[in-house]
Amino acid sequence: MPMAAEGRWLRRSLARCSRNTFPCARSEKDKNMLKIDRRLIAHFDWPLLFAVVALVSVGLLAVLSATHTEERLVSGIFLRQLAWVAVGSVVMLVMVSFDYHALDRYAPLVYVFGLVLLSLVPFFGSLGGGAKRWLSVGPFSLQPSEIMKLAVVVTLASYLQSRVSERSLPTASVLFAGLIAAIPAGIILRQPDLGTALVIVFLTATILLVVGVSWWWPVGAVVLGSPVLPLLWSHLKPYQQRRVLMFLNPELDPLGSGYHIIQSKIAIGSGMWAGKGFLHGTQYRLNFLPEQHTDFIFSVFAEEWGFVGACVLLGLYLFLLYRCSTVVARARDTFGVLLAFGITAMLFVQVLTNIAMAAGGLPVVGVTLPFLSYGGSSMLVCMAGVGVLLNISMRRFLF
């Protein structure tokens, strides 16, 4: 829906919450919500869970196809992704099992914990793809920047809940909310990880815009931000600058910086209507398509399943968006509305960025496709986010 209409819809939900008598003054019964009783099961959002299970299943098939070889169908990457899905499912169940208002109480700790993990990366992080972004935990690697996305959402929801009204947010509140996002985004940008930093900035801007900021904030951001662009450009790594330039015209360097975009578009286009069939894609099997199981998993899927399959996949994401929006609309307290909306924004900023990136509509910035791309940290955070959404939906009548 258009941003203005979306903002009015969200503000109506927030206004309804502020008029309710139950959200802010919960009874003693709320302290006993650690158990799953029949009332919670009755309000469980099964369609939302179905959408996630369907997307995760499609993702496993896509990773299997993108990583298999002639000698070995099941790769180590696929087995690790399967393990991350299992761990993510446990994380989702944990996030469902307790009253989500605990996240409000511990939001500062969640935020500080994320910053501590980020601060450890320069000293103890492992190198991969020319950047230090991961902390090794036994045989697995954890990416703190992924965890920080959810931490920022929780912290923003906790901070803004008492400052939301039908009028615009106070200037001090907007600045402090921006600071909440700017600190981790700046640290992440230095790793360097431009994609995750931009996701944090965009989801924060989306939350602030729909919650209610004066019209001069976006106008002022454009006016004041324009002179800063050359400074930001100078701080980008050379490969990041080349990616932006190649986005404008990839044919300038078809075998170098423009290679990713060109091969991705070839893979998507060669799928035509019905695709080449499962395990029969040529772009990735012949190693023409780089980062095929992470950044360009959509290209792999589109090549094998064609335009029809890509439309079905987009339909699944639209259904997921509809169910997430339903959770936002039904939430009975301000914190629940903001938290659900923030998680929805977190997921779909990534969906739009990744698919546009694969289709050549945006520069290649290294953003994963939720539930499809290979990556343990991404899977854990997405599953945790869904767990919180299910939690909010289940407890909307228990105040």
XYZ file of C-alpha atoms in Angstrom:
399
model
C 0.000 0.000 0.000
C 1.190 3.604 -0.489
C 3.319 5.002 2.329
C 0.740 7.663 3.273
C -2.085 5.118 3.466
C 0.145 2.692 5.348
C 1.035 5.417 7.812
C -2.627 6.274 8.424
C -3.447 2.587 8.919
C -0.660 2.127 11.446
C -1.510 5.324 13.299
C -5.133 4.176 13.570
C -3.875 0.955 15.169
C -1.707 2.936 17.561
C -4.549 5.299 18.422
C -6.832 2.338 19.114
C -4.213 0.896 21.449
C -3.927 4.154 23.364
C -7.693 4.221 23.906
C -7.864 0.637 25.155
C -7.843 0.071 28.863
C -5.994 -3.244 28.829
C -2.637 -2.733 27.106
C -0.716 -0.650 29.567
C -2.127 -1.941 32.848
C -1.908 -5.690 32.725
C -3.144 -7.788 35.600
C -1.230 -10.276 37.687
C -2.374 -13.037 35.354
C 0.116 -11.782 32.776
C 2.964 -12.998 34.949
C 1.803 -16.537 34.345
C 1.966 -16.443 30.560
C 5.051 -18.599 30.224
C 2.925 -21.653 29.588
C 1.069 -22.429 26.396
C -2.588 -22.985 27.269
C -5.638 -23.620 25.145
C -6.454 -19.929 24.793
C -3.080 -19.286 23.195
C -3.379 -22.242 20.828
C -6.833 -21.028 19.785
C -5.326 -17.751 18.569
C -2.214 -19.246 16.975
C -1.636 -17.841 13.474
C -1.390 -21.075 11.501
C -1.456 -19.346 8.073
C 1.605 -17.295 9.059
C 3.423 -20.456 10.118
C 2.376 -22.145 6.859
C 3.854 -19.295 4.806
C 7.165 -19.534 6.668
C 7.328 -23.339 6.388
C 6.612 -23.083 2.657
C 9.331 -20.464 2.120
C 11.884 -22.386 4.193
C 11.101 -25.559 2.210
C 11.554 -23.708 -1.074
C 14.786 -22.255 0.286
C 16.170 -25.671 1.183
C 15.429 -26.935 -2.319
C 17.073 -23.850 -3.818
C 20.212 -24.240 -1.662
C 20.349 -27.957 -2.494
C 20.182 -27.163 -6.189
C 22.652 -24.262 -6.020
C 25.324 -26.276 -4.178
C 25.052 -29.762 -5.646
C 27.659 -31.219 -7.976
C 27.721 -34.086 -10.458
C 29.529 -36.216 -7.889
C 27.517 -35.251 -4.833
C 23.877 -34.213 -4.597
C 23.873 -33.250 -0.917
C 26.624 -30.761 -0.123
C 28.040 -29.722 3.218
C 26.500 -26.275 2.727
C 23.036 -27.813 2.400
C 23.521 -29.914 5.538
C 24.621 -26.844 7.488
C 21.596 -24.928 6.240
C 19.383 -27.830 7.328
C 20.980 -27.653 10.773
C 20.383 -23.900 10.946
C 16.726 -24.421 10.025
C 16.409 -26.901 12.893
C 18.070 -24.491 15.336
C 15.963 -21.638 13.969
C 12.799 -23.646 14.574
C 13.812 -24.093 18.210
C 14.528 -20.360 18.488
C 11.102 -19.609 17.026
C 9.422 -21.869 19.609
C 11.358 -20.146 22.398
C 10.238 -16.725 21.163
C 6.627 -17.946 21.151
C 6.759 -19.409 24.659
C 7.099 -16.255 26.783
C 5.141 -13.011 27.063
C 6.567 -10.697 24.409
C 6.381 -7.750 26.839
C 9.559 -9.163 28.374
C 11.321 -7.798 25.282
C 10.120 -4.341 26.293
C 11.583 -4.700 29.768
C 14.920 -6.013 28.517
C 15.214 -3.908 25.341
C 18.245 -1.908 26.591
C 20.054 -5.153 27.436
C 19.209 -6.602 24.008
C 20.604 -3.477 22.350
C 23.795 -3.426 24.439
C 24.297 -7.164 23.860
C 24.126 -6.591 20.105
C 26.621 -3.724 20.309
C 29.003 -5.841 22.392
C 28.921 -8.602 19.773
C 29.580 -6.032 17.031
C 32.508 -4.581 18.970
C 34.112 -8.031 19.231
C 34.191 -8.562 15.459
C 37.256 -6.357 14.688
C 39.298 -8.198 17.325
C 38.043 -11.783 17.193
C 36.129 -11.922 13.916
C 36.888 -14.348 11.118
C 37.676 -13.113 7.620
C 35.428 -14.040 4.714
C 34.798 -12.416 1.361
C 37.361 -9.729 2.112
C 35.620 -8.537 5.293
C 35.487 -9.347 8.997
C 31.815 -9.944 9.776
C 31.625 -13.241 11.652
C 32.399 -14.593 15.101
C 33.327 -18.277 15.105
C 31.395 -20.455 17.555
C 32.829 -23.957 17.267
C 32.166 -25.254 13.758
C 29.647 -22.474 13.097
C 29.984 -18.759 12.449
C 27.668 -16.084 13.824
C 27.132 -12.718 12.130
C 26.409 -10.091 14.828
C 25.151 -7.541 12.303
C 22.181 -9.820 11.563
C 21.327 -10.021 15.267
C 21.627 -6.241 15.508
C 18.787 -5.746 13.027
C 16.315 -7.405 15.370
C 17.873 -5.663 18.381
C 17.298 -2.272 16.738
C 13.647 -3.131 16.041
C 13.037 -4.194 19.659
C 14.773 -1.088 21.013
C 12.909 1.299 18.707
C 9.556 -0.274 19.610
C 10.334 0.029 23.309
C 11.521 3.633 23.017
C 8.778 4.950 20.726
C 5.763 3.306 22.387
C 5.334 6.058 24.984
C 6.022 8.835 22.484
C 3.513 7.951 19.785
C 0.470 10.135 19.350
C -1.801 11.139 16.500
C 0.458 14.157 16.025
C 4.046 14.049 14.814
C 6.890 12.785 16.959
C 8.873 15.388 18.925
C 12.191 16.390 17.408
C 14.166 14.958 20.321
C 12.436 11.579 19.925
C 13.204 11.443 16.204
C 16.857 12.314 16.807
C 17.265 9.743 19.567
C 15.563 7.050 17.466
C 17.935 7.924 14.646
C 20.863 7.590 17.045
C 19.670 4.115 18.080
C 20.038 3.048 14.449
C 23.070 5.164 13.531
C 25.458 3.695 16.119
C 25.226 0.042 14.946
C 24.869 1.083 11.294
C 28.136 3.017 11.518
C 29.955 0.096 13.145
C 28.592 -2.339 10.550
C 29.563 -0.025 7.693
C 33.191 -0.200 8.813
C 33.324 -4.034 8.635
C 32.489 -3.321 5.732
C 28.879 -4.470 5.305
C 27.012 -1.830 3.333
C 23.933 -3.993 2.769
C 23.113 -4.655 6.428
C 23.847 -1.035 7.378
C 21.399 0.169 4.723
C 18.752 -2.314 5.894
C 18.975 -0.897 9.436
C 18.745 2.683 8.129
C 15.798 1.965 5.826
C 13.760 -0.032 8.345
C 14.290 2.732 10.924
C 13.212 5.382 8.421
C 10.143 3.303 7.529
C 9.118 2.969 11.175
C 9.545 6.696 11.808
C 7.673 7.705 8.651
C 4.603 5.600 9.338
C 4.555 6.321 13.080
C 4.430 10.008 12.323
C 7.155 12.567 11.704
C 6.756 16.099 10.397
C 6.913 16.469 6.626
C 10.083 18.532 6.926
C 12.078 15.575 8.274
C 12.314 13.660 4.963
C 12.713 16.939 3.063
C 15.440 18.063 5.457
C 17.150 14.675 5.233
C 17.368 15.012 1.447
C 18.576 18.625 1.570
C 21.131 18.083 4.330
C 22.112 14.590 3.204
C 23.005 15.552 -0.356
C 26.255 17.364 0.593
C 27.244 14.338 2.705
C 27.037 11.913 -0.225
C 30.556 12.702 -1.527
C 31.934 12.069 1.968
C 30.042 8.774 2.183
C 31.299 7.832 -1.280
C 34.903 8.461 -0.237
C 34.503 6.088 2.724
C 33.211 3.215 0.596
C 35.622 0.437 -0.260
C 36.812 0.397 -3.902
C 34.792 -2.742 -4.670
C 31.661 -1.086 -3.249
C 32.201 1.971 -5.449
C 32.626 -0.269 -8.479
C 29.365 -2.070 -7.668
C 27.457 1.213 -7.653
C 29.046 2.314 -10.933
C 28.380 -1.053 -12.547
C 24.749 -0.863 -11.452
C 24.415 2.230 -13.632
C 26.089 0.512 -16.594
C 27.324 -3.071 -16.043
C 28.478 -3.312 -19.667
C 31.404 -1.024 -18.829
C 33.174 -3.977 -17.196
C 31.310 -7.169 -18.164
C 34.100 -9.478 -16.973
C 34.876 -7.548 -13.798
C 32.638 -5.451 -11.562
C 29.610 -5.775 -13.843
C 29.873 -9.570 -13.998
C 27.536 -10.283 -11.060
C 24.618 -8.256 -12.401
C 24.986 -9.464 -15.984
C 25.116 -13.153 -15.046
C 22.213 -12.789 -12.624
C 20.015 -11.199 -15.301
C 21.029 -13.904 -17.783
C 20.037 -16.599 -15.269
C 16.632 -15.022 -14.613
C 15.937 -14.425 -18.295
C 17.056 -17.884 -19.417
C 14.423 -19.478 -17.179
C 11.751 -18.097 -19.527
C 8.193 -19.228 -18.679
C 8.549 -22.659 -17.097
C 12.259 -22.800 -16.239
C 14.930 -25.380 -16.989
C 13.842 -27.758 -14.254
C 15.014 -28.586 -10.755
C 18.789 -29.253 -10.619
C 19.117 -28.313 -14.297
C 20.135 -24.661 -14.164
C 23.192 -23.936 -16.303
C 24.342 -20.532 -15.045
C 25.216 -21.826 -11.595
C 26.207 -25.376 -12.617
C 28.850 -23.950 -14.954
C 29.925 -21.452 -12.255
C 28.890 -18.407 -14.268
C 26.745 -17.110 -11.408
C 28.736 -16.063 -8.296
C 27.372 -16.155 -4.735
C 24.645 -18.414 -6.071
C 23.506 -19.837 -2.730
C 23.495 -16.495 -0.871
C 23.008 -13.151 -2.624
C 21.718 -14.607 -5.896
C 19.537 -17.471 -4.698
C 16.547 -15.821 -6.397
C 18.368 -15.991 -9.736
C 18.984 -19.723 -9.231
C 15.320 -20.285 -8.431
C 14.085 -18.199 -11.381
C 16.360 -20.035 -13.813
C 15.083 -23.445 -12.725
C 11.396 -22.610 -12.232
C 10.943 -19.796 -14.717
C 8.548 -16.873 -14.664
C 5.727 -19.022 -13.298
C 7.816 -20.287 -10.398
C 9.103 -16.792 -9.633
C 5.514 -15.522 -9.510
C 4.563 -18.332 -7.112
C 7.517 -17.426 -4.889
C 6.543 -13.753 -4.932
C 2.987 -14.822 -4.116
C 4.261 -16.643 -1.027
C 6.091 -13.516 0.081
C 2.976 -11.406 -0.511
C 0.938 -13.857 1.559
C 3.557 -13.625 4.307
C 3.320 -9.825 4.126
C -0.464 -10.051 4.429
C -0.236 -12.263 7.515
C 2.408 -10.016 9.098
C 0.201 -6.993 8.429
C -2.703 -8.823 10.048
C -0.634 -9.301 13.203
C 0.149 -5.569 13.224
C -3.510 -4.647 12.793
C -4.686 -7.009 15.544
C -2.048 -6.162 18.162
C -3.718 -4.752 21.268
C -0.954 -2.567 22.708
C 1.378 0.073 21.313
C 4.540 -1.934 21.907
C 3.033 -4.920 20.087
C 2.021 -2.786 17.099
C 5.447 -1.181 16.774
C 7.311 -4.442 17.333
C 5.234 -6.340 14.771
C 5.538 -3.542 12.228
C 9.298 -3.278 12.775
C 9.816 -7.002 12.212
C 7.645 -6.852 9.094
C 9.714 -3.929 7.798
C 12.945 -5.784 8.625
C 11.885 -8.807 6.576
C 10.483 -7.006 3.562
C 13.171 -4.365 3.198
C 15.452 -7.373 2.665
C 13.040 -9.117 0.283
C 12.669 -6.039 -1.921
C 16.395 -5.247 -1.832
C 17.549 -8.778 -2.669
C 15.124 -9.367 -5.537
C 15.744 -5.899 -6.997
C 19.484 -6.520 -6.665
C 19.237 -9.857 -8.509
C 17.139 -8.296 -11.278
C 19.530 -5.382 -11.748
C 17.235 -2.808 -10.154
C 19.645 -2.005 -7.305
C 23.425 -2.217 -6.810
C 24.785 -5.480 -5.420
C 25.091 -4.728 -1.692
C 25.072 -8.222 -0.189
C 21.587 -8.545 1.316
C 20.211 -12.065 1.796
C 16.720 -13.211 0.817
C 14.836 -14.138 4.028
C 14.201 -17.878 4.486
C 15.830 -18.732 1.122
C 19.462 -17.607 1.134
C 22.100 -19.724 2.817
C 23.197 -18.229 6.118
C 22.755 -19.361 9.688
C 22.571 -15.940 11.323
C 20.031 -14.709 8.801
C 17.892 -17.816 9.305
C 18.022 -17.533 13.108
C 17.038 -13.850 13.096
C 14.211 -14.354 10.591
C 12.822 -17.319 12.537
C 13.130 -15.382 15.803
C 11.225 -12.508 14.209
C 8.447 -14.836 13.095
C 8.332 -16.294 16.607
C 7.732 -12.805 18.007
C 4.972 -12.182 15.446
C 3.274 -15.443 16.421
C 3.678 -14.459 20.067
C 1.967 -11.093 19.529
C -0.855 -12.736 17.606
C -1.434 -15.420 20.256
C -1.533 -13.014 23.180
C -3.670 -10.280 21.656
C -6.673 -11.191 23.854
C -4.790 -11.935 27.069
C -4.645 -8.554 28.778
